[in-house]
Amino acid sequence: MDNMFCFQCEQTACGSGCTKVGACGKQPDVANKQDKLTCKLIELAYASEGKNRDKAADEVMMEGLFSTITNVNFDGSRIDEIINAVEVQSEKFKSDSKFHFDVLWDGDADIISLRSTLLFGIRGMAAYAYHAYKLGKKDEEVMDWFYKGMRAVGGTHSVEEWLNILMEFGGVNLKCMALLDEANTSAYGQPTPVKVTTNVEKGPFIVITGHDLYDLKMLLEQTEGKGINIYTHGEMLPAHGYPELKKYKHLKGNFGTAWQNQRKEFDNIPAPILFTTNCLVPPKENYSDRIFTTDVVAFPGLKHITADENGKKDFSEIINKALELGGYTEDKNFTGINGGSVLTTGFAHDAVLGVADKIVEVIKNGGIKHIFLVGGCDGAKPGRNYYTEFVKKAPKDSLILTLACGKYRFNDLDLGDIQGIPRIIDVGQCNDAYSAIQIALALANVFKCGVNDLPLTLVLSWYEQKAVCILLTLLSLGIKNIYVGPSIPAFFSSNVLNVLVDKFSIKPTTTVEDDLKAILK
């Protein structure tokens, strides 16, 4: 097919939907195969209802959903393989139902909007569940909800029923984020604050991007003692805070900034890059031979590293490539977008709650007047300098909590501290919204008030499906007055947006000056 339809990410064409080719680089045949895969997953959810599922069915459900997230899988042949695997699982249940679903984007605009919001949220949760599953953590309620949610996507509901389903999903996603937090901390220890350089030492090195800490751990193990340094990129930055990862002395620093800058930052570097999750920007031809993909990531022509039956991977090919390329002949100095060369991360909930008494004390003595959570996905469309300016103009008696790759807009700024508490507190990856939530709930408990009564404002940037599931979790917790930008998701119809504004006081961002004035009045 020559046409497609996709409006799941923030950079979608004309703010309404990509119909010729994805703004992400996704081709129409791939987009249509992803839609087919989604419909097959809905059919699997129906076929398995009331039946005993096995490990294979659960794995293909998670992988299939994860593969349809923006910037993950650009390879039609790989999607065909997953479709076939889904069909095999559906056939195993020998369902009497001949349920068939193929109307993702057809029907009433408001119903499409609500269906899409749920579907995109489920896709985001699948990524979190997948990472936890690789570390041996699985929650049956979360797993069951993938099937329940996909049946809901394929069903007919009133607007009120849709909203109830979305809120139920938000609560389940909180449990999924807690599961991944437990998986990461049990495997790698509790993160602690650490300063990370943006400079690169001379000699062979490998850049790893995405979110998968398990891949990083295996890479660190296999490169130890080989004279190869490892640098994180994008959402991998928080890895430096985990004790079981930062103990490797050749985990040296962070290269580059957020995902959308890859084509500029990876151009001509004398090192290979490992893509682990939803971070793949179609590479330029002149460096595509240095890109290696793994897990659900796929792009035609790129070298792919697979796992054995025990989940282990052989990174020898990328290691040899690093030695062959040799790295820089002398140390290189790089900076963030604001000119800073030191980034601080590792402030997960355990670290922040460990100094909660100090934060409470400083709030009570007037040193901290407001806390802003400024974070979320970064992206390529104009307007995202809003977040840089917001942080720069935030009052000096305010703290900035941040997470996900949106922090690269300002995380190299030196904003100083308030009575020993750093003003920028990086709590981690996008899934570490769980840490931010735990911090907010703990403060509310100390002050014996609701979260909405705290001097706390969430200012979120969205790009793809993980931002959707986090937003739904926040709404399910009753958190209101959340500022969302830099644009409103195209899949929110005007009526659905009005419902969110009326019911949850969602606030589209305007200007930094006007938003700060409204928040601090």
mmCIF file of C-alpha atoms in Angstrom, residues 36-411:
data_model
loop_
_atom_site.group_PDB
_atom_site.id
_atom_site.type_symbol
_atom_site.label_atom_id
_atom_site.label_comp_id
_atom_site.label_asym_id
_atom_site.label_seq_id
_atom_site.Cartn_x
_atom_site.Cartn_y
_atom_site.Cartn_z
ATOM 1 C CA LYS A 36 -1.881 -5.435 11.080
ATOM 2 C CA LEU A 37 0.251 -6.652 13.969
ATOM 3 C CA THR A 38 -1.821 -4.567 16.387
ATOM 4 C CA CYS A 39 -5.053 -6.087 15.062
ATOM 5 C CA LYS A 40 -3.587 -9.585 15.367
ATOM 6 C CA LEU A 41 -2.678 -8.860 18.999
ATOM 7 C CA ILE A 42 -6.280 -7.807 19.653
ATOM 8 C CA GLU A 43 -7.429 -11.091 18.116
ATOM 9 C CA LEU A 44 -4.963 -13.002 20.318
ATOM 10 C CA ALA A 45 -6.393 -11.236 23.362
ATOM 11 C CA TYR A 46 -9.895 -12.377 22.424
ATOM 12 C CA ALA A 47 -8.843 -15.913 21.452
ATOM 13 C CA SER A 48 -7.075 -16.465 24.777
ATOM 14 C CA GLU A 49 -9.879 -15.112 26.979
ATOM 15 C CA GLY A 50 -10.684 -17.626 29.698
ATOM 16 C CA LYS A 51 -7.883 -19.939 28.567
ATOM 17 C CA ASN A 52 -4.580 -20.858 30.195
ATOM 18 C CA ARG A 53 -1.873 -18.818 28.514
ATOM 19 C CA ASP A 54 1.739 -19.911 28.343
ATOM 20 C CA LYS A 55 5.073 -18.127 28.336
ATOM 21 C CA ALA A 56 5.209 -17.949 24.528
ATOM 22 C CA ALA A 57 1.898 -16.103 24.267
ATOM 23 C CA ASP A 58 2.885 -13.553 26.919
ATOM 24 C CA GLU A 59 6.273 -12.951 25.320
ATOM 25 C CA VAL A 60 4.825 -12.328 21.855
ATOM 26 C CA MET A 61 2.189 -9.997 23.327
ATOM 27 C CA MET A 62 4.861 -7.843 24.982
ATOM 28 C CA GLU A 63 7.239 -7.962 22.025
ATOM 29 C CA GLY A 64 4.488 -7.215 19.529
ATOM 30 C CA LEU A 65 3.268 -4.171 21.441
ATOM 31 C CA PHE A 66 6.810 -2.922 22.076
ATOM 32 C CA SER A 67 7.658 -3.269 18.372
ATOM 33 C CA THR A 68 4.946 -0.795 17.403
ATOM 34 C CA ILE A 69 6.273 2.068 19.541
ATOM 35 C CA THR A 70 7.716 5.024 17.644
ATOM 36 C CA ASN A 71 11.360 4.650 16.572
ATOM 37 C CA VAL A 72 11.744 0.953 17.384
ATOM 38 C CA ASN A 73 11.142 -1.286 14.383
ATOM 39 C CA PHE A 74 11.572 -0.048 10.816
ATOM 40 C CA ASP A 75 11.971 -3.502 9.260
ATOM 41 C CA GLY A 76 8.885 -4.961 7.583
ATOM 42 C CA SER A 77 10.317 -8.481 7.435
ATOM 43 C CA ARG A 78 10.882 -8.507 11.198
ATOM 44 C CA ILE A 79 7.306 -7.356 11.764
ATOM 45 C CA ASP A 80 6.089 -10.168 9.491
ATOM 46 C CA GLU A 81 7.918 -12.633 11.741
ATOM 47 C CA ILE A 82 6.136 -11.276 14.807
ATOM 48 C CA ILE A 83 2.758 -11.371 13.028
ATOM 49 C CA ASN A 84 3.358 -15.034 12.204
ATOM 50 C CA ALA A 85 4.306 -15.754 15.803
ATOM 51 C CA VAL A 86 1.110 -14.065 17.043
ATOM 52 C CA GLU A 87 -0.996 -16.127 14.627
ATOM 53 C CA VAL A 88 0.638 -19.320 15.882
ATOM 54 C CA GLN A 89 -0.290 -18.408 19.450
ATOM 55 C CA SER A 90 -3.878 -17.562 18.500
ATOM 56 C CA GLU A 91 -4.256 -20.911 16.734
ATOM 57 C CA LYS A 92 -3.114 -22.734 19.872
ATOM 58 C CA PHE A 93 -6.201 -21.583 21.739
ATOM 59 C CA LYS A 94 -8.502 -23.072 19.078
ATOM 60 C CA SER A 95 -11.095 -20.446 19.907
ATOM 61 C CA ASP A 96 -14.630 -20.911 18.622
ATOM 62 C CA SER A 97 -14.742 -17.162 18.158
ATOM 63 C CA LYS A 98 -13.787 -15.978 14.683
ATOM 64 C CA PHE A 99 -13.304 -12.444 15.976
ATOM 65 C CA HIS A 100 -11.584 -10.241 13.402
ATOM 66 C CA PHE A 101 -10.505 -6.659 13.977
ATOM 67 C CA ASP A 102 -9.195 -4.198 11.400
ATOM 68 C CA VAL A 103 -10.763 -0.814 12.199
ATOM 69 C CA LEU A 104 -8.122 0.949 14.272
ATOM 70 C CA TRP A 105 -8.601 4.339 12.664
ATOM 71 C CA ASP A 106 -12.223 4.093 11.449
ATOM 72 C CA GLY A 107 -15.321 5.502 13.137
ATOM 73 C CA ASP A 108 -16.335 8.407 15.341
ATOM 74 C CA ALA A 109 -13.460 10.834 16.010
ATOM 75 C CA ASP A 110 -13.937 10.770 19.780
ATOM 76 C CA ILE A 111 -14.033 6.960 19.943
ATOM 77 C CA ILE A 112 -10.888 6.751 17.786
ATOM 78 C CA SER A 113 -9.275 9.236 20.162
ATOM 79 C CA LEU A 114 -10.151 7.241 23.281
ATOM 80 C CA ARG A 115 -9.233 3.917 21.653
ATOM 81 C CA SER A 116 -5.883 5.347 20.534
ATOM 82 C CA THR A 117 -5.109 6.821 23.940
ATOM 83 C CA LEU A 118 -5.579 3.407 25.544
ATOM 84 C CA LEU A 119 -3.684 1.566 22.809
ATOM 85 C CA PHE A 120 -0.714 3.939 22.924
ATOM 86 C CA GLY A 121 -0.605 3.742 26.710
ATOM 87 C CA ILE A 122 -0.587 -0.065 26.576
ATOM 88 C CA ARG A 123 2.296 0.059 24.098
ATOM 89 C CA GLY A 124 4.278 2.207 26.512
ATOM 90 C CA MET A 125 3.576 -0.150 29.424
ATOM 91 C CA ALA A 126 4.698 -3.084 27.269
ATOM 92 C CA ALA A 127 8.164 -1.537 27.007
ATOM 93 C CA TYR A 128 8.446 -1.311 30.807
ATOM 94 C CA ALA A 129 7.118 -4.844 31.329
ATOM 95 C CA TYR A 130 9.524 -6.175 28.696
ATOM 96 C CA HIS A 131 12.565 -4.694 30.465
ATOM 97 C CA ALA A 132 11.423 -6.074 33.822
ATOM 98 C CA TYR A 133 10.759 -9.472 32.255
ATOM 99 C CA LYS A 134 14.337 -9.650 30.952
ATOM 100 C CA LEU A 135 15.480 -9.274 34.564
ATOM 101 C CA GLY A 136 13.221 -12.081 35.733
ATOM 102 C CA LYS A 137 10.386 -9.931 37.071
ATOM 103 C CA LYS A 138 6.789 -10.493 35.994
ATOM 104 C CA ASP A 139 3.497 -9.436 37.532
ATOM 105 C CA GLU A 140 0.433 -11.476 36.572
ATOM 106 C CA GLU A 141 -1.960 -8.568 37.049
ATOM 107 C CA VAL A 142 0.080 -6.457 34.653
ATOM 108 C CA MET A 143 0.360 -9.329 32.189
ATOM 109 C CA ASP A 144 -3.358 -10.086 32.361
ATOM 110 C CA TRP A 145 -4.113 -6.434 31.714
ATOM 111 C CA PHE A 146 -2.355 -6.482 28.342
ATOM 112 C CA TYR A 147 -4.991 -8.943 27.216
ATOM 113 C CA LYS A 148 -7.842 -7.148 28.971
ATOM 114 C CA GLY A 149 -6.685 -3.825 27.563
ATOM 115 C CA MET A 150 -6.354 -5.107 24.012
ATOM 116 C CA ARG A 151 -9.844 -6.597 24.223
ATOM 117 C CA ALA A 152 -11.018 -3.170 25.371
ATOM 118 C CA VAL A 153 -9.297 -1.585 22.368
ATOM 119 C CA GLY A 154 -11.265 -3.944 20.141
ATOM 120 C CA GLY A 155 -14.557 -3.417 21.968
ATOM 121 C CA THR A 156 -17.374 -0.884 22.011
ATOM 122 C CA HIS A 157 -17.740 1.427 25.014
ATOM 123 C CA SER A 158 -19.431 4.649 26.021
ATOM 124 C CA VAL A 159 -17.259 7.700 26.663
ATOM 125 C CA GLU A 160 -17.680 7.241 30.419
ATOM 126 C CA GLU A 161 -16.694 3.578 30.133
ATOM 127 C CA TRP A 162 -13.618 4.539 28.104
ATOM 128 C CA LEU A 163 -12.554 7.015 30.792
ATOM 129 C CA ASN A 164 -12.975 4.382 33.507
ATOM 130 C CA ILE A 165 -10.871 1.931 31.476
ATOM 131 C CA LEU A 166 -8.155 4.575 31.008
ATOM 132 C CA MET A 167 -8.038 5.275 34.741
ATOM 133 C CA GLU A 168 -7.885 1.554 35.519
ATOM 134 C CA PHE A 169 -5.018 1.258 33.076
ATOM 135 C CA GLY A 170 -3.195 4.165 34.749
ATOM 136 C CA GLY A 171 -3.283 2.306 38.050
ATOM 137 C CA VAL A 172 -1.961 -0.881 36.476
ATOM 138 C CA ASN A 173 0.857 1.026 34.776
ATOM 139 C CA LEU A 174 1.927 2.389 38.168
ATOM 140 C CA LYS A 175 2.269 -1.218 39.289
ATOM 141 C CA CYS A 176 4.283 -1.981 36.147
ATOM 142 C CA MET A 177 6.647 0.940 36.793
ATOM 143 C CA ALA A 178 7.085 -0.287 40.365
ATOM 144 C CA LEU A 179 7.898 -3.731 38.965
ATOM 145 C CA LEU A 180 10.611 -2.324 36.704
ATOM 146 C CA ASP A 181 11.982 -0.218 39.552
ATOM 147 C CA GLU A 182 12.248 -3.377 41.662
ATOM 148 C CA ALA A 183 13.857 -5.245 38.762
ATOM 149 C CA ASN A 184 16.486 -2.577 38.185
ATOM 150 C CA THR A 185 17.341 -1.939 41.824
ATOM 151 C CA SER A 186 17.502 -5.640 42.723
ATOM 152 C CA ALA A 187 19.845 -6.247 39.786
ATOM 153 C CA TYR A 188 22.007 -3.120 39.951
ATOM 154 C CA GLY A 189 21.488 -1.632 43.431
ATOM 155 C CA GLN A 190 19.885 1.626 44.528
ATOM 156 C CA PRO A 191 21.091 4.592 42.424
ATOM 157 C CA THR A 192 23.135 7.260 44.153
ATOM 158 C CA PRO A 193 23.960 10.767 42.884
ATOM 159 C CA VAL A 194 26.939 10.959 40.578
ATOM 160 C CA LYS A 195 28.542 13.544 38.325
ATOM 161 C CA VAL A 196 29.059 12.399 34.738
ATOM 162 C CA THR A 197 31.410 13.996 32.241
ATOM 163 C CA THR A 198 30.492 14.686 28.627
ATOM 164 C CA ASN A 199 34.119 14.431 27.504
ATOM 165 C CA VAL A 200 35.529 11.410 25.650
ATOM 166 C CA GLU A 201 38.970 9.949 26.334
ATOM 167 C CA LYS A 202 41.292 8.923 23.523
ATOM 168 C CA GLY A 203 41.263 5.299 22.426
ATOM 169 C CA PRO A 204 38.616 2.756 21.405
ATOM 170 C CA PHE A 205 35.091 3.249 22.707
ATOM 171 C CA ILE A 206 31.483 2.163 22.225
ATOM 172 C CA VAL A 207 28.370 4.321 22.582
ATOM 173 C CA ILE A 208 25.210 2.636 23.884
ATOM 174 C CA THR A 209 21.829 4.289 23.535
ATOM 175 C CA GLY A 210 18.248 3.429 24.451
ATOM 176 C CA HIS A 211 17.031 2.231 27.865
ATOM 177 C CA ASP A 212 18.158 -1.357 28.380
ATOM 178 C CA LEU A 213 20.442 -1.611 31.415
ATOM 179 C CA TYR A 214 20.742 -5.375 31.002
ATOM 180 C CA ASP A 215 22.375 -4.919 27.597
ATOM 181 C CA LEU A 216 24.732 -2.360 29.119
ATOM 182 C CA LYS A 217 25.669 -4.766 31.915
ATOM 183 C CA MET A 218 26.520 -7.523 29.416
ATOM 184 C CA LEU A 219 28.497 -5.080 27.281
ATOM 185 C CA LEU A 220 30.472 -3.872 30.294
ATOM 186 C CA GLU A 221 31.274 -7.441 31.307
ATOM 187 C CA GLN A 222 32.476 -8.383 27.836
ATOM 188 C CA THR A 223 34.600 -5.247 27.319
ATOM 189 C CA GLU A 224 36.288 -5.288 30.721
ATOM 190 C CA GLY A 225 40.059 -5.410 30.359
ATOM 191 C CA LYS A 226 39.984 -4.937 26.587
ATOM 192 C CA GLY A 227 40.993 -1.275 26.540
ATOM 193 C CA ILE A 228 37.572 -0.145 25.318
ATOM 194 C CA ASN A 229 35.648 2.614 27.103
ATOM 195 C CA ILE A 230 31.844 2.701 27.227
ATOM 196 C CA TYR A 231 29.790 5.902 26.934
ATOM 197 C CA THR A 232 26.066 6.194 27.492
ATOM 198 C CA HIS A 233 23.796 8.215 25.230
ATOM 199 C CA GLY A 234 20.272 9.575 25.658
ATOM 200 C CA GLU A 235 18.139 7.683 28.175
ATOM 201 C CA MET A 236 21.107 5.526 29.231
ATOM 202 C CA LEU A 237 22.618 8.410 31.242
ATOM 203 C CA PRO A 238 20.994 7.316 34.570
ATOM 204 C CA ALA A 239 22.922 4.024 34.350
ATOM 205 C CA HIS A 240 25.871 5.853 35.920
ATOM 206 C CA GLY A 241 24.010 6.040 39.238
ATOM 207 C CA TYR A 242 23.627 2.272 39.721
ATOM 208 C CA PRO A 243 26.380 0.728 41.922
ATOM 209 C CA GLU A 244 26.568 -2.526 39.944
ATOM 210 C CA LEU A 245 27.123 -0.605 36.708
ATOM 211 C CA LYS A 246 29.321 2.283 37.784
ATOM 212 C CA LYS A 247 31.742 -0.146 39.444
ATOM 213 C CA TYR A 248 33.089 -0.807 35.952
ATOM 214 C CA LYS A 249 35.883 1.723 35.577
ATOM 215 C CA HIS A 250 35.583 1.764 31.790
ATOM 216 C CA LEU A 251 32.042 3.183 32.010
ATOM 217 C CA LYS A 252 33.492 6.609 31.433
ATOM 218 C CA GLY A 253 30.810 9.183 30.715
ATOM 219 C CA ASN A 254 27.936 10.318 28.511
ATOM 220 C CA PHE A 255 28.226 11.027 24.808
ATOM 221 C CA GLY A 256 25.863 13.444 23.113
ATOM 222 C CA THR A 257 22.359 14.444 24.102
ATOM 223 C CA ALA A 258 18.840 13.237 23.235
ATOM 224 C CA TRP A 259 17.723 10.753 20.574
ATOM 225 C CA GLN A 260 16.696 13.229 17.874
ATOM 226 C CA ASN A 261 20.261 14.547 17.573
ATOM 227 C CA GLN A 262 21.759 11.196 16.600
ATOM 228 C CA ARG A 263 22.276 11.951 12.910
ATOM 229 C CA LYS A 264 24.426 14.931 13.841
ATOM 230 C CA GLU A 265 26.154 13.460 16.898
ATOM 231 C CA PHE A 266 26.930 10.023 15.423
ATOM 232 C CA ASP A 267 28.200 11.376 12.121
ATOM 233 C CA ASN A 268 31.902 10.600 11.675
ATOM 234 C CA ILE A 269 32.636 9.407 15.225
ATOM 235 C CA PRO A 270 35.351 6.694 15.213
ATOM 236 C CA ALA A 271 33.319 4.212 17.223
ATOM 237 C CA PRO A 272 30.361 1.814 16.921
ATOM 238 C CA ILE A 273 26.946 2.488 18.482
ATOM 239 C CA LEU A 274 24.593 -0.046 20.064
ATOM 240 C CA PHE A 275 20.846 0.655 19.791
ATOM 241 C CA THR A 276 18.931 -1.134 22.553
ATOM 242 C CA THR A 277 15.357 0.202 22.482
ATOM 243 C CA ASN A 278 13.088 2.890 21.088
ATOM 244 C CA CYS A 279 15.766 5.337 20.069
ATOM 245 C CA LEU A 280 16.479 4.487 16.445
ATOM 246 C CA VAL A 281 16.697 7.390 14.034
ATOM 247 C CA PRO A 282 17.319 6.045 10.517
ATOM 248 C CA PRO A 283 21.093 6.464 10.226
ATOM 249 C CA LYS A 284 22.984 8.235 7.499
ATOM 250 C CA GLU A 285 24.610 5.879 5.043
ATOM 251 C CA ASN A 286 28.096 7.047 5.986
ATOM 252 C CA TYR A 287 27.840 5.630 9.519
ATOM 253 C CA SER A 288 25.268 2.836 9.153
ATOM 254 C CA ASP A 289 28.068 0.249 9.115
ATOM 255 C CA ARG A 290 28.876 1.280 12.700
ATOM 256 C CA ILE A 291 25.342 0.777 14.039
ATOM 257 C CA PHE A 292 24.367 -2.446 15.790
ATOM 258 C CA THR A 293 20.798 -3.196 16.871
ATOM 259 C CA THR A 294 19.469 -5.677 19.398
ATOM 260 C CA ASP A 295 16.205 -6.961 20.901
ATOM 261 C CA VAL A 296 13.073 -5.420 19.345
ATOM 262 C CA VAL A 297 15.030 -2.721 17.501
ATOM 263 C CA ALA A 298 15.254 -3.308 13.760
ATOM 264 C CA PHE A 299 16.196 -1.415 10.638
ATOM 265 C CA PRO A 300 16.845 -2.961 7.200
ATOM 266 C CA GLY A 301 20.525 -3.539 6.519
ATOM 267 C CA LEU A 302 21.796 -2.913 10.040
ATOM 268 C CA LYS A 303 23.686 -5.586 11.936
ATOM 269 C CA HIS A 304 21.534 -7.239 14.576
ATOM 270 C CA ILE A 305 22.755 -8.972 17.744
ATOM 271 C CA THR A 306 20.460 -11.706 19.031
ATOM 272 C CA ALA A 307 20.256 -13.430 22.407
ATOM 273 C CA ASP A 308 20.607 -17.142 23.052
ATOM 274 C CA GLU A 309 17.942 -19.204 24.823
ATOM 275 C CA ASN A 310 19.237 -17.895 28.169
ATOM 276 C CA GLY A 311 19.032 -14.254 27.159
ATOM 277 C CA LYS A 312 22.798 -13.853 26.777
ATOM 278 C CA LYS A 313 24.348 -11.966 23.874
ATOM 279 C CA ASP A 314 27.698 -12.134 22.171
ATOM 280 C CA PHE A 315 28.977 -8.597 21.628
ATOM 281 C CA SER A 316 32.279 -9.669 20.081
ATOM 282 C CA GLU A 317 31.422 -8.152 16.688
ATOM 283 C CA ILE A 318 30.814 -4.681 18.084
ATOM 284 C CA ILE A 319 33.878 -5.052 20.315
ATOM 285 C CA ASN A 320 36.042 -5.891 17.309
ATOM 286 C CA LYS A 321 34.558 -2.928 15.446
ATOM 287 C CA ALA A 322 35.540 -0.601 18.290
ATOM 288 C CA LEU A 323 39.107 -1.910 18.249
ATOM 289 C CA GLU A 324 39.232 -1.588 14.457
ATOM 290 C CA LEU A 325 38.020 2.031 14.468
ATOM 291 C CA GLY A 326 40.367 2.934 17.313
ATOM 292 C CA GLY A 327 38.476 5.911 18.731
ATOM 293 C CA TYR A 328 39.885 9.417 18.958
ATOM 294 C CA THR A 329 43.658 9.925 18.885
ATOM 295 C CA GLU A 330 43.394 12.506 21.648
ATOM 296 C CA ASP A 331 40.905 13.409 24.374
ATOM 297 C CA LYS A 332 37.850 15.275 23.100
ATOM 298 C CA ASN A 333 35.860 17.893 24.984
ATOM 299 C CA PHE A 334 32.101 17.973 24.341
ATOM 300 C CA THR A 335 29.327 19.971 25.961
ATOM 301 C CA GLY A 336 25.571 19.907 26.349
ATOM 302 C CA ILE A 337 23.288 22.309 24.492
ATOM 303 C CA ASN A 338 23.952 25.082 27.032
ATOM 304 C CA GLY A 339 27.736 24.650 27.091
ATOM 305 C CA GLY A 340 28.066 22.598 30.267
ATOM 306 C CA SER A 341 30.331 19.535 30.433
ATOM 307 C CA VAL A 342 29.153 17.896 33.671
ATOM 308 C CA LEU A 343 25.783 16.177 34.154
ATOM 309 C CA THR A 344 24.450 14.973 37.507
ATOM 310 C CA THR A 345 22.150 11.963 37.770
ATOM 311 C CA GLY A 346 21.241 9.181 40.212
ATOM 312 C CA PHE A 347 18.599 10.938 42.319
ATOM 313 C CA ALA A 348 16.082 8.079 42.342
ATOM 314 C CA HIS A 349 13.455 7.876 45.077
ATOM 315 C CA ASP A 350 15.723 6.097 47.565
ATOM 316 C CA ALA A 351 18.407 8.785 47.290
ATOM 317 C CA VAL A 352 15.957 11.688 47.468
ATOM 318 C CA LEU A 353 13.899 10.220 50.289
ATOM 319 C CA GLY A 354 17.154 9.668 52.148
ATOM 320 C CA VAL A 355 17.468 13.465 52.405
ATOM 321 C CA ALA A 356 13.722 14.105 52.624
ATOM 322 C CA ASP A 357 14.093 15.530 56.118
ATOM 323 C CA LYS A 358 16.510 18.118 54.753
ATOM 324 C CA ILE A 359 14.146 19.030 51.896
ATOM 325 C CA VAL A 360 11.231 19.331 54.321
ATOM 326 C CA GLU A 361 13.331 21.486 56.628
ATOM 327 C CA VAL A 362 14.315 23.830 53.791
ATOM 328 C CA ILE A 363 10.691 24.045 52.604
ATOM 329 C CA LYS A 364 9.579 24.886 56.128
ATOM 330 C CA ASN A 365 12.241 27.581 56.609
ATOM 331 C CA GLY A 366 11.269 29.174 53.305
ATOM 332 C CA GLY A 367 14.366 28.263 51.352
ATOM 333 C CA ILE A 368 12.369 26.217 48.852
ATOM 334 C CA LYS A 369 9.136 27.876 47.753
ATOM 335 C CA HIS A 370 8.188 25.589 44.859
ATOM 336 C CA ILE A 371 9.133 22.293 43.207
ATOM 337 C CA PHE A 372 8.787 21.803 39.458
ATOM 338 C CA LEU A 373 8.904 18.429 37.752
ATOM 339 C CA VAL A 374 10.122 19.372 34.276
ATOM 340 C CA GLY A 375 10.667 16.288 32.188
ATOM 341 C CA GLY A 376 9.464 13.830 29.605
ATOM 342 C CA CYS A 377 10.398 13.073 26.026
ATOM 343 C CA ASP A 378 12.540 15.305 23.868
ATOM 344 C CA GLY A 379 11.825 15.762 20.171
ATOM 345 C CA ALA A 380 12.802 17.514 16.977
ATOM 346 C CA LYS A 381 9.904 19.918 16.366
ATOM 347 C CA PRO A 382 10.381 23.616 17.171
ATOM 348 C CA GLY A 383 9.100 24.900 20.501
ATOM 349 C CA ARG A 384 11.001 22.676 22.867
ATOM 350 C CA ASN A 385 13.283 25.515 23.925
ATOM 351 C CA TYR A 386 10.268 26.302 26.139
ATOM 352 C CA TYR A 387 11.637 23.805 28.665
ATOM 353 C CA THR A 388 15.110 25.334 28.644
ATOM 354 C CA GLU A 389 13.688 28.799 29.205
ATOM 355 C CA PHE A 390 11.263 27.535 31.845
ATOM 356 C CA VAL A 391 14.095 26.116 33.934
ATOM 357 C CA LYS A 392 16.265 29.194 33.434
ATOM 358 C CA LYS A 393 13.429 31.510 34.497
ATOM 359 C CA ALA A 394 12.102 29.405 37.353
ATOM 360 C CA PRO A 395 12.588 31.288 40.650
ATOM 361 C CA LYS A 396 15.910 30.687 42.363
ATOM 362 C CA ASP A 397 14.037 29.399 45.421
ATOM 363 C CA SER A 398 12.590 26.480 43.414
ATOM 364 C CA LEU A 399 13.828 22.924 42.816
ATOM 365 C CA ILE A 400 13.737 21.246 39.405
ATOM 366 C CA LEU A 401 13.030 17.515 39.412
ATOM 367 C CA THR A 402 13.581 15.994 35.981
ATOM 368 C CA LEU A 403 13.509 12.675 34.161
ATOM 369 C CA ALA A 404 13.665 11.135 30.676
ATOM 370 C CA CYS A 405 15.526 12.650 27.729
ATOM 371 C CA GLY A 406 13.694 15.991 27.932
ATOM 372 C CA LYS A 407 16.259 16.904 30.591
ATOM 373 C CA TYR A 408 18.932 17.388 27.927
ATOM 374 C CA ARG A 409 17.360 20.762 27.228
ATOM 375 C CA PHE A 410 18.786 22.033 30.526
ATOM 376 C CA ASN A 411 20.667 19.351 32.503
#
